[in-house]
Amino acid sequence: MNENLTKDSTKWFGARMPRKEDRRLVTGKGKYIADFVLPGMLHAVFVRSEVAHARIRGIDTSEAMAMPGVVAVYTGESIKSQMKSMTQKVLIPNLPAQYPEYWALAAGTVKYHGEPVALVVARDKYVAVDAAEAVAVDYEELPVVLDAEAALKPGATVIHDDATSNEIFAMTFTGGGTVEEQNENDAEVEKIFREADVVVSERFKVHRTGVTPLEPRGVLCDWSEADGLTAWITTQRPHIDRLALIDILDIPPEKVRVVTPRDMGGAFGIKAPFYRENVVIAHAARELGRPVRWIESRYECQMNVGQERDQVNYMEVAANKDGELLAVRNRGIANVGVGLVGVYWGFVMPFLGAIELPNAYTWRKGDVKLRCAVTNKTSNTPSRAFGNYPTRFALERAIDMAARKIGMEPAEVRRKNIIPELPYTSVTNDFYDSGDFIKVWDNLMAQIDLAEFRKEQVAARKEGRYLGIGFSCGVELSGVASELMVPMENQPGYGSATVRVEPRGALLIFCGDAPSGQGHETTTAQAAASVLGIDPGDVVTTTGDTGTTPFGSGSIGARYGAVGVSAVAKACEQIKAKMVRVLAHDMEIKAETKDFEFKNGEIVYLHDSTKRKAFKDVAERIIMSPINLPEGEDGGLETTAFFESDKPMICFNADCCILEVKPETGEWKIKRWVTSEDVGNVINPMVVDGQMHGAIVHGLSNAIFEEYVYDEQGQQLSADFEHYKIATAADVPDFEITYASTPCPHTPLGTRGIGEGRPASVSGALTNALCDALEPFGVEITELPIRPSRLWKKVQEAKVG
Amino acid sequence: MKTITVTVNGVAYEETVPERMLLVDFLREQLVLTGTHVGCTYEGVCGACTIHLDGEAVKSCLMLAVQADGHSITTIEGLAADELTPLQQAFIDNHGLQCGFCTAGVLMNMSEFLEKNPNPSDDDIRHGLIGNLCRCTGYVHIVKAVRAAAAVGQ
Amino acid sequence: MFPARIREYHRPSSIAEALSVIARENVGEAIFLAGGQSAMQAIKSRMLQPDCIVDLQAVDEIRGIRQADGALEIGAMTRYVDIAENGALDGPFAALRDAASRVGDRQVRNRGTIGGSMCWNYVASCMPTAVLGLGGVCHLVSLKGERSVPADDFFQGPLTTAREDGELLSAIRFAAPAKRSGSAYRKWGLVTDSLPVVGVCVNVSLDGGGRCTAVRVSLTGLPDGAQRSTSAEEALLNSNCEPEVLRSAMNAAADNVDAQSDDSASADYRRQLIRTLGAEVAQLAVDRAKH
């Protein structure tokens, strides 16, 4: 037993406990989707569109069908009549938008390079690839629309036949619910801008980038007469996927079970939508009466998912000369690709990004508008920092620009305008439930000596060296309350957990979500152990199986720390209360839950410690010998709890980047990256640290190295890791993560959901530091990616200009 | 088809394979050693498929199974005999993994790296990790775990 | 994703056997396979669909590093790692170690070979550039006989070399360098050790007074692949190799090079890298020559 573990069970909460998941994972005994094999299993490979926009004139599958080992080939037209379209209510948000009809396999037209057009099923996966190559699709190419602003112009080719324009979604996020209120608000904002001492007005652009978990997607479907469909899917939301399969394939609900493999190789949002491939594979399995498995290649993954962030923000900030931020005005134009993705439709991410745009600052007023355009690119899919990455970049840069115009330190402007007291409602009606932003910010500033840095910076410049410091911050989601989740995704925001006590005292916990590396097996055990005073080694957590877990919307939006583990705690408290009721009755004392302590596997009466009983004995008594129970009490010791937060909850972080730039090559080296975090109460510090590291590297890698590139014909050119470059260990620094947390008053354990929105503030701190370093050259960065070649060019242009 | 003899994790196998079968598929599907993973398509950049060929870390997705004929292979399943190696234990103690998908490749690479570099600096470790992409950890805890393993002597 | 069907796999154990197998098979559809770190990418993506593979891993004759009287011979199947870790390859031959120690990643270096890299001759690659910079001579064998081709003639453009079908590159030979010689190679890529956006190799010999008596400068990352920079060489030859001279030589190299703009970098940035990186590489080569 590792000496880090202690016998004192009150220490589980906050313990750096090694993870339960790790032993199987470091010995190669994990079970990911590609490791699942069923007898008689067939292998599926998708044929995908080679062009960005075309009518399908015909598909010749004869050569493929004739290959030995090929069992079936399906095309859009051939399967359409046996299912509904993908445009089903369960997959549609409660938001006013255009929701074009589309099918599991493209029927009639293809609208992006990589769209699934046919499915080949064969006995051997190599043969399936041979056959897929032999499927001949006759395309009549159509005009391609790739740029969002161009797509929104009158006269642009409208991509979706059943849409009136390429503007799939548009909204105003400030002022109120009616047009009159909004117009009045906009006029007031305009007045503020006209009268402000300082105005920053810039066009900011963030490129097409997102997430690439190391494990691509996969689906394994098995039909039986008796049990119906069992679908193993790399999904973050098995319960939702199940509903969609029921609706689209018209299967009786009792005959569908969706299982997320216990081990999933990362997701970061791309495994949250409901995908066409799920339907096609399920259909093939039903038709063929054999299990069918599809394992996505990296190439397919790059072609079909993981793209987000592609957004232009015309952002304006008004301030007065004392450094008070007065108003923010933004026109966001998001390129959402074809937008045909279940639950998200490409635009839900920028929608949330617009809501969260005001960040942690007090604004007198705001005018925030968004337009989302469909184009012939892959549909945007959720990516960690869901919707926030482009707007945080823009706002944090704009604040620095304002500070420079005012002549104040950017850190000082932030400090002056950070929301001083929570709860707080932003100008976009975004509710921030709790936290002490000032404490977090001051803690960040305590890690660095800004005055000293400025002296160093001056001295270095005399030697021809350019040091820079940059700041940013981010208010991010801690779970998604139903109040927001129902309109945004047509799904509930509650967390859910079933806690079943075993007669021998162990705990089986069933949670409705599906993690992919966040350590839920461990932190759930720690949380349960701390409430019930047992050993985390005696707690087993099951997730991802709709057959055994209570309904949950999935592992998205940092739900676990917010509502997921809260539901576990709530259920454990109910278990605790019942055990006390029975035990007190057995002891013939009048007592309440608070009169007992659950510790070290025992339940001890606080007022007389001779009155004590082992946890497992009380469990056994209630489950196996339910006689002479208190009046009205039943036997059994299992409960399901749902935890909802009335209002949205948040977490908060602030970043500081210190670096040195070499103007002659545009290269830079990060010397320090310091953060200050409010993550609420922490169950396992190692897990939280790890989440921060991963998120910051993600933010850096997106900002510098990664880009999905399309040519003028809409051909995607970055479908492998030679072209789509990802940060390696040698490309990123170490980080100093510090904490200045406030327990969340709205969750039973004081925990917050963390880690999802975290990458959003990273590009701001980085680019602010670069601009600070190159201030003598007057360099301002308004576009990502930022790379040495681009920075060098800016320095050259500044020298000339 | 070709018949090959290859020793994997100390066990000798005689197997018949198509000439074009990739070594990683042979290990995962024919020998059912699924600890080695596939994370990229043809480019061989991600490193999740790293194994030992005659004791040296190589990417099994860039080899054909027939090329392993007559050679000795160690996969993640064979890294430890009974007890975990200090490197594996260090990864557990230092939270050097999250989703675990890159982990087998990292461990196979780093175990050979530490044999050649028993006293590496953090820069050495980071440079040694270029052939292993990780999207979860941000590499910090991986480097910490390798450093800890080096301190106890692998 | 997976290779197209491969009909035959051979693993000869000698040069003679390798050559006869290739001749026996339809040479247009049979390929030699060295380390496979480039070829297997192409085979898996089906850019290459060889009918027959002749695996050279067992041809021990063409593996190994041999030095005699200062001259160097490196067998074509010598791996990057073996070059990188060979302590004898310093001073005049250090560019070979510089290049080999930074190709790809350590897993690639455990398998990839100098011969494979040279015959592949990817437009942005390290070993061909270092070999060109050091004036290596490529030894080719076939059933018709043997011939030697200097690096300048061996590299003929992207993915093209002087090696003909049926010929095997057996070794690369380097003449004994003059006393007080030094070489260096460095590259720049967006991520560490990635394929060179620009790579520079400088190889100098100095006389007792520090004057340059011989020099070769080679570049990679440009549209035509590994190439010499005669502008830089002319500026350096007979010069005193002081830092300003090195800088101005590399400026000349940058000004006279045909560079491309692509997703990795603009042509202007490539030129700037040739200036700055080139000056560093030249200084390193000169410092090595002086020791």
PDB file of C-alpha atoms in Angstrom, chain A residues 9 49 90 101 113 180 205 384 407 421 466 470 539 574 590 593 621 624 711 717 720 733 737 793:
ATOM      1  CA  SER A   9     -10.566   8.580   6.539  1.00  0.00           C
ATOM      2  CA  SER A  49     -16.442  12.909 -49.788  1.00  0.00           C
ATOM      3  CA  VAL A  90     -33.865  15.446 -29.052  1.00  0.00           C
ATOM      4  CA  GLU A 101     -32.332  18.384 -42.499  1.00  0.00           C
ATOM      5  CA  HIS A 113     -14.498  17.476 -47.589  1.00  0.00           C
ATOM      6  CA  GLU A 180     -37.107  48.010 -28.461  1.00  0.00           C
ATOM      7  CA  LYS A 205      -9.443  36.972 -35.718  1.00  0.00           C
ATOM      8  CA  ARG A 384     -12.351  22.612 -24.545  1.00  0.00           C
ATOM      9  CA  GLY A 407      -1.084  55.029 -19.914  1.00  0.00           C
ATOM     10  CA  GLU A 421     -18.326  41.096  -5.087  1.00  0.00           C
ATOM     11  CA  TYR A 466      13.186  42.237 -24.984  1.00  0.00           C
ATOM     12  CA  GLY A 470       1.181  39.664 -20.018  1.00  0.00           C
ATOM     13  CA  VAL A 539     -15.700   2.233  -3.429  1.00  0.00           C
ATOM     14  CA  GLN A 574     -29.102  10.163   2.451  1.00  0.00           C
ATOM     15  CA  LYS A 590     -32.839   9.598  20.380  1.00  0.00           C
ATOM     16  CA  THR A 593     -27.221  12.427  11.950  1.00  0.00           C
ATOM     17  CA  ARG A 621     -28.160  -5.233   9.372  1.00  0.00           C
ATOM     18  CA  MET A 624     -29.869  -8.520   5.156  1.00  0.00           C
ATOM     19  CA  ASP A 711      -7.455  25.539 -49.815  1.00  0.00           C
ATOM     20  CA  LEU A 717      -4.933  20.032 -45.937  1.00  0.00           C
ATOM     21  CA  ASP A 720      -2.483  14.287 -40.213  1.00  0.00           C
ATOM     22  CA  PRO A 733       7.334  25.167 -20.284  1.00  0.00           C
ATOM     23  CA  ILE A 737      -0.140  26.851 -10.481  1.00  0.00           C
ATOM     24  CA  LYS A 793       6.985  40.161 -39.892  1.00  0.00           C
TER      25      LYS A 793
END
